[in-house]
Coordinates of N, CA and C in Angstrom, one line a residue:
M1 N -2.4 -117.9 121.7 CA -1.3 -118.6 121.5 C -1.5 -119.9 122.5
L2 N -1.8 -119.9 123.8 CA -2.2 -120.9 124.7 C -3.0 -121.9 124.1
R3 N -3.7 -121.7 123.2 CA -4.9 -122.6 122.8 C -4.1 -123.9 122.0
T4 N -2.8 -123.4 121.3 CA -2.4 -124.3 120.7 C -1.3 -125.3 121.1
I5 N -1.3 -124.9 122.3 CA -0.3 -125.9 123.2 C -0.4 -127.2 123.0
P6 N -1.8 -127.7 123.5 CA -2.3 -129.2 123.2 C -1.7 -129.7 122.2
Y7 N -1.6 -129.3 120.8 CA -1.0 -129.6 119.7 C 0.4 -129.8 119.3
F8 N 1.1 -129.2 120.5 CA 2.5 -129.6 120.5 C 3.2 -130.8 121.5
L9 N 2.6 -130.7 122.4 CA 2.7 -131.5 123.8 C 2.6 -133.1 123.2
K10 N 3.5 -134.0 123.4 CA 3.2 -135.4 123.3 C 3.4 -136.1 124.3
R11 N 3.0 -137.5 124.2 CA 3.3 -138.3 125.4 C 2.8 -137.9 126.4
T12 N 4.2 -138.0 127.5 CA 3.8 -137.7 128.9 C 3.5 -136.3 129.3
A13 N 4.1 -135.2 128.4 CA 3.7 -134.0 128.5 C 2.3 -133.7 127.7
G14 N 1.7 -134.4 127.0 CA 0.4 -134.4 126.4 C -0.4 -134.6 127.6
K15 N -0.3 -135.8 128.3 CA -1.0 -136.5 129.3 C -1.1 -135.5 130.4
W16 N 0.1 -134.9 130.6 CA -0.1 -133.8 131.9 C -1.0 -132.7 131.7
F17 N -1.0 -132.4 130.6 CA -1.8 -131.2 129.9 C -3.2 -131.2 129.9
E18 N -3.5 -132.6 129.4 CA -5.0 -133.2 129.5 C -5.6 -133.2 130.9
N19 N -4.8 -133.5 131.8 CA -4.9 -133.9 133.3 C -5.4 -132.6 133.9
L20 N -4.6 -131.5 133.5 CA -4.7 -130.0 134.5 C -5.9 -129.8 134.7
T21 N -6.0 -129.6 136.1 CA -7.5 -128.6 136.2 C -7.5 -127.1 136.3
T22 N -6.2 -126.6 136.4 CA -6.1 -125.2 135.9 C -5.9 -124.6 134.7
L23 N -6.4 -123.8 134.4 CA -6.2 -123.1 133.2 C -5.3 -121.9 133.0
F24 N -4.3 -121.7 132.3 CA -3.5 -120.7 132.3 C -3.7 -119.4 131.6
N25 N -3.7 -118.3 132.0 CA -3.9 -117.2 131.7 C -2.9 -116.3 130.8
D26 N -1.5 -117.1 131.0 CA -0.5 -116.3 130.2 C 0.5 -117.0 130.2
W27 N 1.4 -116.9 129.2 CA 2.4 -117.9 128.8 C 3.5 -118.2 130.1
T28 N 4.0 -117.0 130.9 CA 4.8 -117.2 131.7 C 4.3 -118.3 132.9
A29 N 2.6 -118.3 133.1 CA 2.1 -119.1 134.4 C 2.2 -120.6 133.8
F30 N 2.2 -120.8 132.5 CA 2.3 -122.3 131.8 C 3.9 -122.6 131.9
K31 N 4.7 -121.7 131.4 CA 5.9 -122.3 131.5 C 6.6 -122.3 132.8
T32 N 6.0 -121.7 133.8 CA 6.5 -122.2 135.5 C 5.8 -123.4 135.6
A33 N 4.5 -123.4 135.6 CA 4.2 -124.8 135.7 C 5.0 -126.1 134.9
F34 N 5.1 -125.9 133.5 CA 5.6 -127.1 132.8 C 7.1 -127.3 133.5
L35 N 7.7 -126.3 133.6 CA 9.2 -126.4 134.0 C 9.4 -127.1 135.4
E36 N 8.1 -126.9 136.3 CA 8.3 -127.4 137.7 C 7.7 -129.0 137.6
Q37 N 7.0 -129.2 136.7 CA 6.8 -130.6 136.2 C 7.7 -131.3 135.7
F38 N 8.5 -131.1 134.8 CA 9.3 -131.7 134.1 C 11.0 -131.4 134.1
T39 N 11.3 -130.6 135.2 CA 12.7 -130.5 135.6 C 13.0 -130.7 136.9
N40 N 13.7 -130.6 137.2 CA 14.3 -130.9 138.6 C 15.7 -130.1 139.0
N41 N 15.7 -130.1 140.2 CA 17.2 -129.3 140.6 C 18.2 -130.1 140.2
N42 N 18.6 -131.1 139.5 CA 19.8 -131.7 138.8 C 19.8 -131.4 137.8
T43 N 18.8 -131.0 136.9 CA 19.0 -130.6 135.8 C 19.4 -128.9 135.7
S44 N 18.8 -128.4 136.7 CA 19.8 -126.8 136.7 C 21.1 -126.9 136.9
I45 N 21.4 -127.6 137.9 CA 23.1 -127.8 138.3 C 23.7 -128.5 137.3
T46 N 23.1 -129.3 136.8 CA 24.0 -129.9 135.6 C 24.4 -129.0 134.2
L47 N 23.2 -128.0 134.2 CA 23.4 -127.0 132.9 C 24.5 -125.8 133.5
R48 N 24.0 -125.3 134.9 CA 25.3 -124.8 135.2 C 26.6 -125.1 135.6
N49 N 26.7 -126.3 136.0 CA 28.0 -127.0 135.6 C 28.7 -126.7 134.3
C50 N 27.9 -127.3 133.2 CA 28.2 -127.3 131.8 C 28.8 -126.0 131.6
F51 N 27.9 -124.7 131.9 CA 28.1 -123.7 131.6 C 29.4 -123.1 132.2
R52 N 29.7 -123.3 133.4 CA 31.2 -122.8 133.9 C 32.2 -123.7 133.5
N53 N 32.0 -124.6 132.9 CA 33.6 -125.5 132.2 C 33.3 -125.6 130.6
I54 N 32.3 -124.7 130.0 CA 32.3 -124.6 128.6 C 33.7 -124.1 128.1
K55 N 34.4 -124.8 127.1 CA 35.5 -124.3 126.1 C 35.4 -124.7 125.1
Q56 N 35.8 -123.6 124.2 CA 35.9 -123.7 122.6 C 37.0 -124.9 122.3
E57 N 36.6 -126.0 121.7 CA 37.5 -126.9 121.5 C 38.6 -126.5 120.7
S58 N 39.8 -127.0 120.5 CA 41.1 -126.5 119.8 C 40.8 -126.7 118.1
S59 N 39.6 -127.4 117.8 CA 39.6 -127.8 116.4 C 38.5 -127.0 116.1
K60 N 37.9 -126.4 116.8 CA 36.4 -125.7 116.6 C 36.4 -124.2 116.5
S61 N 35.8 -123.7 115.5 CA 35.7 -122.4 115.4 C 35.0 -121.5 116.4
V62 N 35.2 -119.9 116.3 CA 34.4 -119.4 117.3 C 33.1 -119.4 117.1
M63 N 32.2 -119.5 116.1 CA 31.2 -119.7 115.6 C 30.5 -120.6 116.4
T64 N 31.0 -122.0 116.0 CA 31.0 -123.2 116.7 C 30.4 -123.3 118.3
Y65 N 31.7 -122.6 118.9 CA 31.5 -121.9 120.4 C 30.4 -120.9 120.7
I66 N 30.3 -120.2 120.0 CA 29.4 -118.9 120.1 C 27.8 -120.0 120.2
G67 N 27.8 -120.6 119.2 CA 26.6 -121.5 119.2 C 26.2 -122.3 120.5
K68 N 27.2 -123.1 121.0 CA 27.1 -124.2 122.1 C 26.8 -123.1 123.2
F69 N 27.6 -122.1 123.3 CA 27.4 -121.0 124.5 C 26.2 -120.6 124.7
N70 N 25.6 -120.1 123.6 CA 24.3 -119.3 123.5 C 23.1 -120.5 123.8
K71 N 23.2 -121.7 123.3 CA 22.3 -122.7 123.4 C 22.5 -123.2 125.1
L72 N 23.5 -122.9 125.7 CA 23.3 -123.6 127.1 C 22.9 -122.5 127.8
L73 N 23.2 -121.2 127.4 CA 22.8 -120.0 128.0 C 21.3 -120.0 128.2
R74 N 20.6 -120.0 126.7 CA 19.3 -120.2 126.6 C 18.5 -121.2 127.6
Q75 N 19.2 -122.5 127.6 CA 18.6 -123.5 128.5 C 18.5 -123.3 130.1
I76 N 19.9 -122.7 130.4 CA 19.4 -122.2 131.8 C 18.5 -121.1 132.2
C77 N 18.6 -120.1 131.2 CA 17.5 -119.1 131.1 C 16.1 -119.3 131.3
Q78 N 16.0 -120.4 130.5 CA 14.5 -121.2 130.4 C 14.2 -122.0 131.7
L79 N 15.3 -122.4 132.4 CA 14.9 -123.1 133.6 C 14.9 -121.9 134.7
E80 N 15.5 -121.0 135.0 CA 15.8 -120.4 136.1 C 14.9 -119.1 135.9
T81 N 14.1 -118.9 137.1 CA 12.5 -117.9 137.0 C 13.5 -116.2 137.3
N82 N 14.6 -116.5 137.9 CA 15.3 -115.1 138.1 C 16.4 -115.4 137.1
D83 N 16.9 -114.3 137.0 CA 18.5 -114.0 136.5 C 19.2 -114.9 137.1
Y84 N 20.0 -116.0 136.9 CA 20.9 -116.8 137.7 C 22.0 -115.9 137.5
Y85 N 22.5 -115.7 136.2 CA 23.6 -114.9 136.0 C 23.8 -113.7 135.4
S86 N 24.5 -112.9 136.1 CA 24.5 -111.3 135.9 C 25.2 -111.2 134.4
D87 N 25.1 -110.1 133.5 CA 26.0 -110.0 132.6 C 27.2 -110.1 132.6
A88 N 27.7 -109.4 133.7 CA 29.4 -109.7 133.8 C 29.6 -111.0 133.8
Q89 N 29.0 -111.8 134.5 CA 29.3 -113.0 134.9 C 29.1 -114.1 133.3
I90 N 28.3 -113.7 132.7 CA 28.2 -114.3 131.3 C 29.2 -113.8 130.3
L91 N 29.5 -112.7 130.3 CA 30.6 -112.3 129.5 C 32.1 -112.6 130.1
D92 N 32.4 -112.7 131.2 CA 33.7 -113.5 131.7 C 33.6 -114.9 131.6
Q93 N 32.6 -115.4 131.4 CA 32.6 -117.1 131.2 C 32.9 -117.1 129.7
F94 N 32.4 -116.4 128.8 CA 32.3 -116.5 127.3 C 34.0 -116.4 127.0
I95 N 34.5 -115.2 127.7 CA 35.6 -114.8 127.5 C 36.7 -116.1 127.8
A96 N 36.5 -116.5 129.0 CA 37.1 -117.7 129.5 C 37.2 -118.7 128.9
G97 N 36.2 -119.1 128.1 CA 35.8 -120.3 127.3 C 36.7 -120.4 126.2
L98 N 37.2 -119.1 125.7 CA 37.7 -119.1 124.5 C 39.1 -119.6 124.2
K99 N 39.7 -120.1 122.9 CA 40.9 -120.7 123.2 C 41.8 -119.5 123.5
D100 N 43.0 -120.0 124.2 CA 44.0 -119.1 125.0 C 44.3 -118.0 123.7
K101 N 44.8 -118.3 122.6 CA 45.3 -117.2 121.6 C 44.0 -116.0 121.7
L102 N 42.9 -116.8 121.5 CA 42.0 -115.5 121.2 C 41.4 -114.6 122.8
I103 N 41.7 -115.5 123.8 CA 41.5 -114.7 125.2 C 42.6 -113.9 125.2
K104 N 43.6 -113.8 125.1 CA 44.8 -112.8 124.6 C 44.3 -111.8 124.1
K105 N 43.6 -111.8 123.0 CA 43.2 -110.8 122.1 C 42.1 -110.2 122.4
V106 N 41.1 -111.1 122.9 CA 39.7 -110.4 123.5 C 39.8 -109.5 124.9
H107 N 40.4 -109.9 125.8 CA 40.5 -109.6 127.1 C 40.9 -108.4 127.5
P108 N 42.3 -108.1 126.7 CA 42.3 -106.9 127.0 C 41.8 -105.5 126.5
H109 N 40.5 -105.8 125.7 CA 39.9 -104.7 125.1 C 38.9 -104.4 126.3
V110 N 38.9 -105.3 127.1 CA 37.6 -105.0 128.1 C 36.2 -104.7 127.5
P111 N 35.6 -105.9 126.9 CA 34.6 -105.6 126.1 C 33.5 -105.2 127.1
E112 N 32.3 -104.1 126.8 CA 31.3 -104.1 127.5 C 30.3 -104.9 127.6
N113 N 30.1 -105.8 126.5 CA 29.0 -106.7 126.8 C 29.4 -108.0 126.1
L114 N 28.5 -109.0 125.8 CA 28.6 -110.0 125.3 C 28.6 -109.9 123.8
A115 N 27.7 -109.2 123.1 CA 27.8 -108.8 121.7 C 29.2 -108.4 121.1
T116 N 29.8 -107.6 122.1 CA 31.0 -106.7 121.8 C 31.9 -107.8 121.9
A117 N 32.2 -108.5 122.9 CA 33.1 -110.0 122.9 C 33.1 -110.9 121.9
I118 N 31.7 -110.9 121.4 CA 31.6 -111.9 120.4 C 32.1 -111.5 119.1
Q119 N 32.0 -110.5 118.7 CA 32.4 -109.4 117.7 C 34.2 -109.5 117.6
H120 N 34.6 -109.4 118.7 CA 35.9 -109.1 118.5 C 36.6 -110.5 118.5
A121 N 36.1 -111.7 119.3 CA 36.7 -112.9 119.0 C 36.5 -113.7 117.3
K122 N 35.2 -113.0 116.6 CA 35.0 -113.6 115.4 C 36.3 -112.7 114.7
N123 N 36.4 -111.4 114.7 CA 37.4 -110.6 114.2 C 38.9 -111.1 114.3
Y124 N 39.2 -111.3 115.3 CA 40.5 -111.9 115.6 C 40.8 -113.4 115.2
E125 N 39.6 -114.2 115.2 CA 39.8 -115.6 114.4 C 40.3 -115.6 113.0
M126 N 39.4 -114.5 112.4 CA 39.3 -114.2 110.8 C 40.7 -113.7 110.6
A127 N 41.3 -112.9 111.5 CA 42.7 -112.2 111.2 C 43.6 -113.5 111.6
I128 N 43.5 -114.1 112.2 CA 44.5 -115.4 112.7 C 44.5 -116.1 111.2
K129 N 42.9 -116.4 110.9 CA 43.0 -117.4 109.7 C 43.6 -116.8 108.5
E130 N 43.6 -115.3 108.4 CA 44.0 -114.7 107.0 C 45.6 -114.6 107.1
A131 N 46.2 -114.3 108.4 CA 47.5 -114.4 108.5 C 48.2 -116.0 108.3
N132 N 47.5 -117.0 108.7 CA 47.9 -118.6 108.3 C 47.6 -118.4 106.9
H133 N 46.7 -118.2 106.2 CA 46.7 -118.1 104.8 C 47.7 -117.6 103.9
T134 N 48.0 -116.3 104.5 CA 49.0 -115.6 104.0 C 50.5 -116.4 104.0
K135 N 50.7 -116.7 105.3 CA 52.0 -117.6 105.5 C 52.0 -118.8 104.6
L136 N 51.0 -119.4 104.2 CA 50.8 -120.5 103.5 C 51.0 -120.1 101.7
V137 N 50.5 -118.9 101.7 CA 50.6 -118.3 100.2 C 52.1 -117.9 100.2
N138 N 52.6 -117.5 100.9 CA 54.1 -116.9 100.9 C 55.0 -118.4 100.8
L139 N 54.8 -119.1 101.5 CA 55.6 -120.4 101.5 C 55.3 -121.1 100.2
A140 N 54.2 -121.1 99.6 CA 54.1 -122.0 98.1 C 54.8 -121.1 97.1
I141 N 54.8 -119.9 97.3 CA 55.2 -118.7 96.5 C 57.1 -119.0 96.3
E142 N 57.3 -119.1 97.7 CA 58.8 -119.6 97.9 C 59.2 -120.6 97.2
K143 N 58.2 -121.8 97.7 CA 58.9 -123.3 97.1 C 58.8 -123.2 95.5
T144 N 57.8 -122.5 94.9 CA 57.5 -122.3 93.4 C 58.6 -121.5 92.8
S145 N 59.1 -120.5 93.5 CA 60.0 -119.7 93.0 C 61.5 -120.4 93.1
S146 N 61.9 -121.1 94.1 CA 63.0 -121.9 94.2 C 63.0 -123.2 93.3
A147 N 61.8 -123.7 92.9 CA 61.7 -124.6 92.2 C 62.1 -123.9 90.6
A148 N 61.5 -123.1 90.4 CA 61.3 -122.1 89.1 C 63.2 -122.0 88.7
E149 N 63.5 -121.5 89.7 CA 65.1 -120.7 89.6 C 65.8 -122.2 89.4
E150 N 65.7 -123.2 90.3 CA 66.4 -124.5 89.7 C 65.9 -125.2 88.4
K151 N 64.9 -124.9 87.9 CA 64.6 -125.3 86.6 C 65.4 -124.4 85.6
I152 N 65.4 -123.2 85.8 CA 66.1 -122.2 84.8 C 67.6 -122.5 84.9
D153 N 68.0 -122.6 85.9 CA 69.5 -123.5 86.3 C 70.0 -124.2 85.5
Q154 N 69.2 -125.1 85.3 CA 69.4 -126.7 84.8 C 69.4 -126.2 83.4
L155 N 68.1 -125.3 82.8 CA 68.1 -125.2 81.5 C 69.2 -124.2 80.8
T156 N 69.6 -123.1 81.7 CA 70.6 -122.1 81.2 C 72.1 -123.4 81.0
K157 N 72.4 -124.3 82.0 CA 73.5 -125.1 81.9 C 73.3 -126.0 80.7
K158 N 72.3 -126.4 80.3 CA 71.9 -127.3 78.8 C 72.1 -126.4 77.7
V159 N 71.9 -125.3 77.9 CA 72.0 -124.1 76.9 C 73.5 -124.0 76.6
E160 N 74.2 -123.6 77.5 CA 75.5 -123.5 77.8 C 76.4 -124.6 77.1
H161 N 76.1 -125.9 77.6 CA 76.5 -126.9 77.0 C 76.1 -127.2 75.6
Y162 N 75.1 -126.9 75.4 CA 74.8 -126.7 73.8 C 75.5 -126.0 72.7
F163 N 75.8 -124.6 73.2 CA 76.2 -123.8 72.4 C 78.0 -124.3 72.6
T164 N 78.4 -124.8 73.5 CA 80.1 -124.9 73.7 C 79.9 -126.0 72.8
N165 N 79.2 -127.0 72.7 CA 79.4 -128.2 71.7 C 79.1 -127.9 70.2
Q166 N 78.3 -126.6 70.1 CA 78.1 -126.3 68.9 C 79.5 -125.7 68.6
Q167 N 80.3 -124.9 69.1 CA 81.7 -123.8 68.9 C 82.6 -125.0 68.5
Q168 N 82.7 -126.3 69.3 CA 83.6 -127.2 69.3 C 83.4 -127.9 67.9
Q169 N 82.3 -128.0 67.5 CA 82.0 -128.9 66.0 C 82.5 -128.0 65.1
Q170 N 82.0 -126.4 65.2 CA 82.4 -125.7 64.4 C 84.0 -125.4 64.0
Q171 N 85.0 -125.7 65.0 CA 86.1 -125.3 65.1 C 86.9 -126.4 64.3
L172 N 86.0 -127.9 64.2 CA 86.7 -128.9 63.7 C 86.5 -128.9 62.2

């Protein structure tokens, strides 16, 4: 696998690799050297700040938030040689970044791990969407029903008026 690395590195990274005097025996050694060369402390600090402040946007779905959350977490894990965040910290940050109405639903269940919290968030978002859909359908049915009742009332009045006129004409 390490023999294929030069084919994927372009420009600056490719030149860096060509000029190396050290050969790497494993992926971890290469990754460490690569990250030391092309990242700095500011990159880690910026990513950690983004992670601490990540929030699900009001117009975005849980799936979108999960994607951004996991991408940021992967980037941090790639830069850090040790586990910078514990599983509990990752779980807490995920829940804290959810929309308020989802936090209120997910947090009381005290999920054991990130996967469980993600599943709860997906389930509650789906339930909220279904409830909103049901409300919209019921509202549409109510509007349709009242419009139909109004039409029936108008038609009934026309029929009554017609029969009243027919009776009056027959009496003449």
